[in-house]
mmCIF file of C-alpha atoms and ligand atoms in Angstrom:
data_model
loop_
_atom_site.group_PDB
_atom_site.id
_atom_site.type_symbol
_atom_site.label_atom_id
_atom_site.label_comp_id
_atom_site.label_asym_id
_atom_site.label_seq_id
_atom_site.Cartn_x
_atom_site.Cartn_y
_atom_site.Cartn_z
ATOM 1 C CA UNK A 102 28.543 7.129 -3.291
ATOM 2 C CA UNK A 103 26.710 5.572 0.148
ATOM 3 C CA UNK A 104 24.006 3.630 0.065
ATOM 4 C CA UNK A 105 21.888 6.595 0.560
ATOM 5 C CA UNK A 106 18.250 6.446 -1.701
ATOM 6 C CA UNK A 107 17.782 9.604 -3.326
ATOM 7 C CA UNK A 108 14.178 11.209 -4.981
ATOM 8 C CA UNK A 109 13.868 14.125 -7.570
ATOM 9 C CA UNK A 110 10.301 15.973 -6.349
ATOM 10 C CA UNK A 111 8.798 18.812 -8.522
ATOM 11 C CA UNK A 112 6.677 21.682 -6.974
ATOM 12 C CA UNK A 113 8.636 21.350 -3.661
ATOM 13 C CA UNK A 114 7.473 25.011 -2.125
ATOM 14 C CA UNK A 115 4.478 23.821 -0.916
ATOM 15 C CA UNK A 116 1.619 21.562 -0.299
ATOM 16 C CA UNK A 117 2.320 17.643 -0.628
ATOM 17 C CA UNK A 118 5.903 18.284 -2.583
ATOM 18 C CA UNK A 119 7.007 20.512 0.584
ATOM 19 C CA UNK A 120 5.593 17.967 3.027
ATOM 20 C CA UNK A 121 6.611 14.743 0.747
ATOM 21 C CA UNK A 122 10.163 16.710 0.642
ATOM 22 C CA UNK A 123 10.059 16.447 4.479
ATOM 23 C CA UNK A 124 9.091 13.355 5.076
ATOM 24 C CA UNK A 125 11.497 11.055 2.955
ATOM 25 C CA UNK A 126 14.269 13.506 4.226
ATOM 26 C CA UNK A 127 13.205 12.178 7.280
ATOM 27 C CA UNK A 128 13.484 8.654 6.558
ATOM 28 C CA UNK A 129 16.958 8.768 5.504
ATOM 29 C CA UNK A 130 16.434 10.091 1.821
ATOM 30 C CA UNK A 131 18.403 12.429 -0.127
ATOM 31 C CA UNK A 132 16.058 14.719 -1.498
ATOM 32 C CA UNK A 133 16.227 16.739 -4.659
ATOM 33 C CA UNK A 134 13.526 19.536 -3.937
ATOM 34 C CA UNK A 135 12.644 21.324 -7.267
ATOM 35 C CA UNK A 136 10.734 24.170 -7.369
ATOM 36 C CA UNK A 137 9.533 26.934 -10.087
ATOM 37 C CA UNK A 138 10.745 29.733 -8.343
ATOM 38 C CA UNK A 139 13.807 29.308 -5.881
ATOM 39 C CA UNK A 140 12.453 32.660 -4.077
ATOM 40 C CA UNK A 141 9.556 30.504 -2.760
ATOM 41 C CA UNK A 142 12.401 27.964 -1.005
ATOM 42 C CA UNK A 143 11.892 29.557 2.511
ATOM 43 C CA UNK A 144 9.093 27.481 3.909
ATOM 44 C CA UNK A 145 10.476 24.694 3.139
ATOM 45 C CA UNK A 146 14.208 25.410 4.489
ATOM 46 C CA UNK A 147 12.418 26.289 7.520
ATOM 47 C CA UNK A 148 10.859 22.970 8.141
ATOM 48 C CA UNK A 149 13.659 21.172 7.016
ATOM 49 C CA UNK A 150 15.463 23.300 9.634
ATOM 50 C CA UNK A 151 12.888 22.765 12.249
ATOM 51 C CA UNK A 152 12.761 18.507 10.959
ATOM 52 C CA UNK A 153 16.681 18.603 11.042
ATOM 53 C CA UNK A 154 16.654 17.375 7.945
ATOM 54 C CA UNK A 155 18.391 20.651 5.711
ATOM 55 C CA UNK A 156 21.342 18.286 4.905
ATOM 56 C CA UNK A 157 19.412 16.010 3.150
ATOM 57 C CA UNK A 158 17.614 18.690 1.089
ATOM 58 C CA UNK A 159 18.779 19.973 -2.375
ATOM 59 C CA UNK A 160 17.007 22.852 -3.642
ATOM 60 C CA UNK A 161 17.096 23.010 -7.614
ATOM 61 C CA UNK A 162 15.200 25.452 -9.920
ATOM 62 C CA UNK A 163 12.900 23.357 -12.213
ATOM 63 C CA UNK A 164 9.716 24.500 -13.805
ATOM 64 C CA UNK A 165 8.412 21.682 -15.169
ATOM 65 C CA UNK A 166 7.056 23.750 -18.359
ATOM 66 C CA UNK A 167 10.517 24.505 -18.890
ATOM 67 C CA UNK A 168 12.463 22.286 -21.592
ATOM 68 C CA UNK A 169 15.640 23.901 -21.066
ATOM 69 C CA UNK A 170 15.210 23.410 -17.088
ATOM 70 C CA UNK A 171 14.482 20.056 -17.252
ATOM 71 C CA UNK A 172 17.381 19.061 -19.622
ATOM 72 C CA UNK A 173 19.464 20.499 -17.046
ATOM 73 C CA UNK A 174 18.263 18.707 -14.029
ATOM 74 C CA UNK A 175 18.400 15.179 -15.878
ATOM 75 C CA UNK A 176 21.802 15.997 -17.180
ATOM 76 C CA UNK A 177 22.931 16.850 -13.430
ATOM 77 C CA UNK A 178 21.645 13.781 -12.248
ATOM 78 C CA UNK A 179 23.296 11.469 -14.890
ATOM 79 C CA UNK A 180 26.712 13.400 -13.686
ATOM 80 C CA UNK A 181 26.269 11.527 -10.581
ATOM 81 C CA UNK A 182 27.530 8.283 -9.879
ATOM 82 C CA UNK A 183 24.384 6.798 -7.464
ATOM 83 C CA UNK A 184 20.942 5.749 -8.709
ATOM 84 C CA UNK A 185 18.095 7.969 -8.539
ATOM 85 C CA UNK A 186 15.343 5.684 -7.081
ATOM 86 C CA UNK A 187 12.303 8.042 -7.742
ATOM 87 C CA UNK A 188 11.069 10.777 -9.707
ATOM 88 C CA UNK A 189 7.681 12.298 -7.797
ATOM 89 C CA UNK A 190 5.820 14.282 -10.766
ATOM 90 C CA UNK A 191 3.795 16.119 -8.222
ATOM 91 C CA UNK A 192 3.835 20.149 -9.766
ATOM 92 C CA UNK A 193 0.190 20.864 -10.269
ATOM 93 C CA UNK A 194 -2.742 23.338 -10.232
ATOM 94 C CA UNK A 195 -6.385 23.366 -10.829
ATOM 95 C CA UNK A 196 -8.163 26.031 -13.276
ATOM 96 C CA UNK A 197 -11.763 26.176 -12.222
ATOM 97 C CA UNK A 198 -14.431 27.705 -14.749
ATOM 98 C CA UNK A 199 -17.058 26.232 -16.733
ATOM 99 C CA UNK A 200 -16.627 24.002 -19.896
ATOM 100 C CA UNK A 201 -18.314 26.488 -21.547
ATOM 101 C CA UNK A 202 -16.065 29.635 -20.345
ATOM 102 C CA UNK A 203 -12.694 28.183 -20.416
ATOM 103 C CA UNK A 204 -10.594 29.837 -23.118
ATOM 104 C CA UNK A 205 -8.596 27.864 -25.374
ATOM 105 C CA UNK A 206 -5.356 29.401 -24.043
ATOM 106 C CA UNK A 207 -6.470 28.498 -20.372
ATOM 107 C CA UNK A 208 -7.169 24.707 -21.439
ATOM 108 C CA UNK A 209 -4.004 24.786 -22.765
ATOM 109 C CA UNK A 210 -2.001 26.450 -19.954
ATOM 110 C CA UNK A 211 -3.561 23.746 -17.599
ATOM 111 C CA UNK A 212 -2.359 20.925 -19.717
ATOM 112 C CA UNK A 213 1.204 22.425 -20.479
ATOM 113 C CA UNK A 214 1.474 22.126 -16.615
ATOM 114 C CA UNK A 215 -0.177 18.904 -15.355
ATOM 115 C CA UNK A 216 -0.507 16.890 -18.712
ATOM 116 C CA UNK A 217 2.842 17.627 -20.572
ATOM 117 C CA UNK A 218 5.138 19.320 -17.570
ATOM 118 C CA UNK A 219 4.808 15.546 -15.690
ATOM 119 C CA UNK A 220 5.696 13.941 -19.242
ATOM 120 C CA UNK A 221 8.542 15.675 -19.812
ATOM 121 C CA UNK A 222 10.198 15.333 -16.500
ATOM 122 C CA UNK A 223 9.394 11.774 -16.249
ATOM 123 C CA UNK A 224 10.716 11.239 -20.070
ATOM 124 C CA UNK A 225 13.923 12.872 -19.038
ATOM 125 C CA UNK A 226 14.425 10.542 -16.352
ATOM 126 C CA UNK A 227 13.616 7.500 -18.118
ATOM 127 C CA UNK A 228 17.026 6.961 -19.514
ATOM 128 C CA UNK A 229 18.569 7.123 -16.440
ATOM 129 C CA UNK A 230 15.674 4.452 -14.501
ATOM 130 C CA UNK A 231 16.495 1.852 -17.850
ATOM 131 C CA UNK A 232 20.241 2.477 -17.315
ATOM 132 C CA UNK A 233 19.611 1.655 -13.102
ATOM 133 C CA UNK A 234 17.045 -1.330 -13.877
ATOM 134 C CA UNK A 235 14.641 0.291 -11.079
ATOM 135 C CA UNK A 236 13.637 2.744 -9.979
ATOM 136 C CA UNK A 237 9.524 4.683 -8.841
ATOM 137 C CA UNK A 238 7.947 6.845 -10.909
ATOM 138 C CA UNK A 239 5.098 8.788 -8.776
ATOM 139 C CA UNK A 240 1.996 10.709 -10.981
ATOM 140 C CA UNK A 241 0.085 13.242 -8.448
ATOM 141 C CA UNK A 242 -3.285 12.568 -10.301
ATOM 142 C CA UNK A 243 -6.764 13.352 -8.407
ATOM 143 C CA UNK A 244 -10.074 12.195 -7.665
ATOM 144 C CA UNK A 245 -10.794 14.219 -10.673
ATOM 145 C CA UNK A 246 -8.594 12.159 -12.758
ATOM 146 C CA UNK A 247 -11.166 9.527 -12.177
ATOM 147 C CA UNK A 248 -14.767 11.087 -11.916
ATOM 148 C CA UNK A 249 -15.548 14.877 -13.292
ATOM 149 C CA UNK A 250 -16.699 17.211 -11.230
ATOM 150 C CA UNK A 251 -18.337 20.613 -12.270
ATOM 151 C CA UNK A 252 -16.688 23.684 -12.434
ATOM 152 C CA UNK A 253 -13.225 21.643 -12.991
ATOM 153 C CA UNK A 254 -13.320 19.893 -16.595
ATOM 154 C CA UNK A 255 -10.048 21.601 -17.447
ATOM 155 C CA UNK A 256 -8.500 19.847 -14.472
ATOM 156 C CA UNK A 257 -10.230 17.161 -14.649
ATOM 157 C CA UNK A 258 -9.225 16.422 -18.607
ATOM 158 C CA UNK A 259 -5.467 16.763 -17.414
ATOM 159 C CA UNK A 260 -5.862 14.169 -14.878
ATOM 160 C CA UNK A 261 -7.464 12.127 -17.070
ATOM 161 C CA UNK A 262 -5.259 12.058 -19.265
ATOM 162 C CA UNK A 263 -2.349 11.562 -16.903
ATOM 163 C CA UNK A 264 -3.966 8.367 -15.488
ATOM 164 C CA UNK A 265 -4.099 6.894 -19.389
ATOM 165 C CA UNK A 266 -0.419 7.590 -20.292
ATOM 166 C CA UNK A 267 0.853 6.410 -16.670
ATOM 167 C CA UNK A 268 -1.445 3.023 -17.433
ATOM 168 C CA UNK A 269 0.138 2.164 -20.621
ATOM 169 C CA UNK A 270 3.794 3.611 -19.370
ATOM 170 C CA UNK A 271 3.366 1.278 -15.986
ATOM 171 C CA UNK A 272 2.598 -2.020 -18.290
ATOM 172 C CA UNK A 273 5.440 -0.585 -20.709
ATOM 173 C CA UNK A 274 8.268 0.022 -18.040
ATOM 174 C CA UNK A 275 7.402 -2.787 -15.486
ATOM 175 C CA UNK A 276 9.328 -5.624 -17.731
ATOM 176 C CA UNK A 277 12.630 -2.888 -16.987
ATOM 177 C CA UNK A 278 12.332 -2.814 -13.474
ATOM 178 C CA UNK A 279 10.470 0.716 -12.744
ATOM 179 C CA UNK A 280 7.554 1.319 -11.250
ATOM 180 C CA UNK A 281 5.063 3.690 -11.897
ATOM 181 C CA UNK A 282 1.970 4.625 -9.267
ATOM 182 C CA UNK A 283 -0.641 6.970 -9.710
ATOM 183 C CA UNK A 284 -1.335 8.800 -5.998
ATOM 184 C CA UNK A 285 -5.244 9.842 -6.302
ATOM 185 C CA UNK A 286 -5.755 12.483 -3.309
ATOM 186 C CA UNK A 287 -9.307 13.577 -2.509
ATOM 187 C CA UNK A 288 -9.711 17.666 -1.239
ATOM 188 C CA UNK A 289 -6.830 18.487 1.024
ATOM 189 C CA UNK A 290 -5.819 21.722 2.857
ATOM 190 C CA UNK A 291 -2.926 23.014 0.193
ATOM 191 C CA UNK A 292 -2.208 25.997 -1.134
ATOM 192 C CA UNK A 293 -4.475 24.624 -4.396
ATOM 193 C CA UNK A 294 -7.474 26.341 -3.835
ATOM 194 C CA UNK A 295 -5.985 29.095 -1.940
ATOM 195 C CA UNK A 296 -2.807 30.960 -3.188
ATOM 196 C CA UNK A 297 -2.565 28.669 -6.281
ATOM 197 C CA UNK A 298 -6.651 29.292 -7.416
ATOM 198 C CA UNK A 299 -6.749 30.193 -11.168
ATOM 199 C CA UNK A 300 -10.605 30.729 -11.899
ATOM 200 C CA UNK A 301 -10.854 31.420 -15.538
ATOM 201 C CA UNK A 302 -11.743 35.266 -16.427
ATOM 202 C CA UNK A 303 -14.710 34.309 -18.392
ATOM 203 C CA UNK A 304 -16.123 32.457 -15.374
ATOM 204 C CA UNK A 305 -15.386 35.625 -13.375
ATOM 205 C CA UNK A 306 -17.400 37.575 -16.068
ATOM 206 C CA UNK A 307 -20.643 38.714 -14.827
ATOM 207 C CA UNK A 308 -21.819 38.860 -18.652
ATOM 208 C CA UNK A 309 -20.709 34.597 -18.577
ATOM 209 C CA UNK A 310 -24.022 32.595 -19.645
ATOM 210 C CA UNK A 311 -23.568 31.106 -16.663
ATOM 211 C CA UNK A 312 -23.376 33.982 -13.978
ATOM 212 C CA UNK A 313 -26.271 32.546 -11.763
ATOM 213 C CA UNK A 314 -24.995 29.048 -11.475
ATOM 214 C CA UNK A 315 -21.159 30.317 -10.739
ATOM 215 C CA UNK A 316 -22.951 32.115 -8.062
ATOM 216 C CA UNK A 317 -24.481 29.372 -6.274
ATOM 217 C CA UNK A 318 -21.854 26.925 -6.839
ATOM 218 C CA UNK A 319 -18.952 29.440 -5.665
ATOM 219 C CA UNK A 320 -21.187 29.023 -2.458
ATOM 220 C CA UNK A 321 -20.792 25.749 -1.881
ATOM 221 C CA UNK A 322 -17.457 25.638 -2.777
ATOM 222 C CA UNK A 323 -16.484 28.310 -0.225
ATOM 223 C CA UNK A 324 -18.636 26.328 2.518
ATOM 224 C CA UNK A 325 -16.798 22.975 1.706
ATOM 225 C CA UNK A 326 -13.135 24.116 1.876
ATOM 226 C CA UNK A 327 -10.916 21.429 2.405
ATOM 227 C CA UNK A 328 -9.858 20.494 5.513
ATOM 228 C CA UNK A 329 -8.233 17.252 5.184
ATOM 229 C CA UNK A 330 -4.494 17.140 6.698
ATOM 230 C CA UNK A 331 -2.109 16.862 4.055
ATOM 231 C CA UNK A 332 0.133 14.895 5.768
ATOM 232 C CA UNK A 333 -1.617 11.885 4.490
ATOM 233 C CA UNK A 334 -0.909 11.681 0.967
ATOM 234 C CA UNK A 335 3.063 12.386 1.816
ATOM 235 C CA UNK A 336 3.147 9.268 4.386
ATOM 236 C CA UNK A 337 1.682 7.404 1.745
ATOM 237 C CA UNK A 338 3.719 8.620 -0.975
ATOM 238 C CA UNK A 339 6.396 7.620 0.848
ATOM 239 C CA UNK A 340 5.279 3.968 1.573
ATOM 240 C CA UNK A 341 4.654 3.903 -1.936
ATOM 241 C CA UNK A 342 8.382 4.287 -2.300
ATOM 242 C CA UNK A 343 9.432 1.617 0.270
ATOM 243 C CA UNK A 344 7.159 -0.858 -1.581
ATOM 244 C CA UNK A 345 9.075 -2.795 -4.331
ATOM 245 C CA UNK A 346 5.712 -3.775 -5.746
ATOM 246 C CA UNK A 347 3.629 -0.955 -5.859
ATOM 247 C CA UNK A 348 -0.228 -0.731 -6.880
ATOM 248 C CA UNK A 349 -1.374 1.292 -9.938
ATOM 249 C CA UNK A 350 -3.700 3.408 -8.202
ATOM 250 C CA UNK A 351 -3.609 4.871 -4.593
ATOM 251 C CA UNK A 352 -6.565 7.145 -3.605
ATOM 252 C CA UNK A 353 -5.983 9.317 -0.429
ATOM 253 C CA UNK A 354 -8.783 10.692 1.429
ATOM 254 C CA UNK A 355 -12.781 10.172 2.820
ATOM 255 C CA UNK A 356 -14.460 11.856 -0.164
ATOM 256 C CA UNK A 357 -12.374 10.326 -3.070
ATOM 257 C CA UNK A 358 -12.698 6.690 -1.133
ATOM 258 C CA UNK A 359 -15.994 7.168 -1.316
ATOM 259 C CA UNK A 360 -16.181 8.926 -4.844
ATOM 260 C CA UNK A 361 -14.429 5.806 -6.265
ATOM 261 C CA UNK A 362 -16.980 3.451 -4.375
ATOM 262 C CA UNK A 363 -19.852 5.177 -5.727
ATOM 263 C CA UNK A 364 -18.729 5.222 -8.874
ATOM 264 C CA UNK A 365 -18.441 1.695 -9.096
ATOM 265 C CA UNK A 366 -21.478 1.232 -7.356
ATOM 266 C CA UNK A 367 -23.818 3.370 -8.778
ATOM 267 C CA UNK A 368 -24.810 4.094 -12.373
ATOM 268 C CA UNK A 369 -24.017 7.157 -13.672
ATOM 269 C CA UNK A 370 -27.853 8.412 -14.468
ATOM 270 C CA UNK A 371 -27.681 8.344 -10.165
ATOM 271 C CA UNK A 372 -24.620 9.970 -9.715
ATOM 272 C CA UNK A 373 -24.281 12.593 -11.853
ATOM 273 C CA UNK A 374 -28.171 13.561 -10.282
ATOM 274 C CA UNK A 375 -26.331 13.582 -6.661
ATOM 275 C CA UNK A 376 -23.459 15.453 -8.414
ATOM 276 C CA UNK A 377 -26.007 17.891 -9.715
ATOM 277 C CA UNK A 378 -27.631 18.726 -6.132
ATOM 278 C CA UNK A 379 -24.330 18.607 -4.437
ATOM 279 C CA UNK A 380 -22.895 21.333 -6.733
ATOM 280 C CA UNK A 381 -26.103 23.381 -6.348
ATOM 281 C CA UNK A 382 -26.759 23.965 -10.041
ATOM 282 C CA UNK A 383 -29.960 22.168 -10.111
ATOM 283 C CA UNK A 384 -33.098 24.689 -11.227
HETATM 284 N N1 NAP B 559 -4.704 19.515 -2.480
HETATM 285 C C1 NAP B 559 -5.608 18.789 -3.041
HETATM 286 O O1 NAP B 559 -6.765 18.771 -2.597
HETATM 287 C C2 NAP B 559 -5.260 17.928 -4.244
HETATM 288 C C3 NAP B 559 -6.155 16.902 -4.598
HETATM 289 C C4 NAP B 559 -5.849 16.073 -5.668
HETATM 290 C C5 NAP B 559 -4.662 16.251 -6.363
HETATM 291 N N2 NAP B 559 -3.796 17.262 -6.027
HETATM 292 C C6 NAP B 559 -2.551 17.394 -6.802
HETATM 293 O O2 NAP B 559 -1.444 17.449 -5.928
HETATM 294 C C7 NAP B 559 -0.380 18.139 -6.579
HETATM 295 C C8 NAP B 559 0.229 19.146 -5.620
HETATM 296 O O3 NAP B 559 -0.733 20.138 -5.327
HETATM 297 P P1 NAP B 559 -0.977 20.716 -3.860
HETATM 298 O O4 NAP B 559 -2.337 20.344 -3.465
HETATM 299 O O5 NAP B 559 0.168 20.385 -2.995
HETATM 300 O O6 NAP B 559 -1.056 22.289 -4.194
HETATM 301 P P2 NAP B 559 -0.044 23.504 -3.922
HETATM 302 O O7 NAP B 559 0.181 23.655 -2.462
HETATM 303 O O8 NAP B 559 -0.618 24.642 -4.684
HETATM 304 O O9 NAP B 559 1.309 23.022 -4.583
HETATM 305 C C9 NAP B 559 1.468 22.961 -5.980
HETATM 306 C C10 NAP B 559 2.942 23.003 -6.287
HETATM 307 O O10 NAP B 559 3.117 22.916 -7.714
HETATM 308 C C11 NAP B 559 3.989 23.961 -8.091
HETATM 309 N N3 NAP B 559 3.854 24.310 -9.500
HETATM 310 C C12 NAP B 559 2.780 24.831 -10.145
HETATM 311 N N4 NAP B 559 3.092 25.016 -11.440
HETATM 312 C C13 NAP B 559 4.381 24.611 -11.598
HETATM 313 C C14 NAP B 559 5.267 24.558 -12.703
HETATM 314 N N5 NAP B 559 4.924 24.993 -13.927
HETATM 315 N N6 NAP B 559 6.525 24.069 -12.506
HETATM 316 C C15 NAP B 559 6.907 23.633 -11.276
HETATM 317 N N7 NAP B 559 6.121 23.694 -10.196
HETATM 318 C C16 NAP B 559 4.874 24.168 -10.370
HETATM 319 C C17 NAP B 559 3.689 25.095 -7.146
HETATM 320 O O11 NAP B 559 4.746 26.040 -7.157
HETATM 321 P P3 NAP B 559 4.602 27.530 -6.500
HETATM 322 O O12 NAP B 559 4.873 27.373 -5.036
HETATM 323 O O13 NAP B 559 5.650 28.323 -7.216
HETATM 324 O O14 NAP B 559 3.208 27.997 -6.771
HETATM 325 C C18 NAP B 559 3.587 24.321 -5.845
HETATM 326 O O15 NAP B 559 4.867 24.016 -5.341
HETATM 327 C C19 NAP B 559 -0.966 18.750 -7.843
HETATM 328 O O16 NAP B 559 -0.613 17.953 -8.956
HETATM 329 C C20 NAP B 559 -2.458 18.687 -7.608
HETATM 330 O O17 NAP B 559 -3.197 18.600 -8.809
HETATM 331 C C21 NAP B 559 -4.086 18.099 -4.981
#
């Protein structure tokens, strides 16, 4: 086996996994692209193609709710005779509604996903990272994983929770050798709020207590779609990855810099009433 590093990526069709797939491929990694659906591969062949990179690409079914899936994957990889120097647990989505619309199924959907789907795959891997002695470990959280935002408590609880368990499994795995990072990306132009959008049906309901406010705030939403190049949070994933030392947290991103700030800064009594305006569901 060459010297060659190699990194296991989930949710490789698009967004940050797709560009993050890219742009290690481009530094000389081997890159196991995994993806839900292997139908969706075509984008990212074609940059690869375009990058001249398609030789450094594997494309692998994984969804990451998937037990059986993931077995396989980690079973492939221990088959192998090099390392695997970093698992990227980047698969996500956001289900937007209100706290008080979200259906126990939905809540439950969002963390099967982005709570236990990242726990799995990393858990699968873990074995192989203590046999290695090193090895990154890469948790796509949010700005939401560290301030709530309305509309987004479903999301928001999954983050949160993700930035707990990869605190303690950071101070648990560091004495071994492997490093774990949570990347905290602001609003970015993905497919997240576009082709991936999951509003929650009782939101959607014009009967929903909270018809008026959905209203408004769907406005500002729509007004403030992200812009933000994407780009970004792949560079840095990847100089996350060439660091032997890694931080805990990296936030990506104007508004979540500035989130974070302010949330240190300010109380919360101030923030939440800037939160409140910002939203537009103020009286
Ligand atoms: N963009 C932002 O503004 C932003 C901000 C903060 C954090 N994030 C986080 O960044 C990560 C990537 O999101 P993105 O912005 O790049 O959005 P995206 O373009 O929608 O990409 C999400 C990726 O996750 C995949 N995925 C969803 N459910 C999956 C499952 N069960 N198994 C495997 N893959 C699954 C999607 O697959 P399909 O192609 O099949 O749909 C897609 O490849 C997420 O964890 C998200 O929470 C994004």
């Amino acid at each position: 086996m060459d010297s060659q590093r190699s990194a296991l990526i989930t949710g490789a069709s698009s967004g940050f996994g797709l560009l993050t797939t890219i742009t290690l491929a481009k530094r000389g990694w081997r890159v196991l692209a995994t993806m839900r659906d292997l139908a969706r591969r075509e984008k990212l062949e074609a940059a690869a193609r375009a990058a001249g990179v398609l030789d450094r690409i594997e494309f692998h079914a994984l969804d990451v709710t998937d037990a059986g899936q993931i077995a396989a994957m980690a079973e492939l990889v221990a088959g192998r005779t090099g390392p695997l120097d970093a698992v990227v647990n980047n698969a996500g989505f956001a289900m937007a509604g209100f706290a008080d619309d979200i259906t126990d199924a939905e809540l439950r959907w969002q963390f099967d996903t982005n709570f236990f789907g990242t726990v799995a795959v990393t858990r699968a891997f873990l074995p192989q990272l203590r046999r290695q002695g090193t090895g990154h470990i890469v948790v796509l959280s949010s700005i939401s994983g560290r301030m709530g935002f309305p509309g987004v408590s479903s999301y928001s609880a999954s983050k949160f929770a993700l930035e707990g368990w990869a605190e303690t499994l950071r101070v648990e795995m560091k004495p071994l050798g492997i490093q774990v990072a949570l990347v905290e990306p602001g609003a970015f132009a993905t497919d997240i709020w576009t082709r991936n959008a999951n509003i929650s049906a009782g939101t959607m309901d014009p009967a929903s207590p909270n018809a008026a406010r959905i209203a408004k705030w769907r406005i500002r939403i729509e007004s403030t779609k992200p812009k933000a190049n994407p780009q970004v949070v792949a560079d840095g994933i990847a100089a996350i990855l060439d660091n032997p030392r890694p931080r805990l947290r990296y936030v990506f991103g104007p508004d979540a810099k500035m989130g974070v700030l302010l949330r240190s800064l300010l109380p919360w009594g101030i923030l939440e009433r800037f939160l409140i305006k910002a939203s537009g569901l103020g009286k």
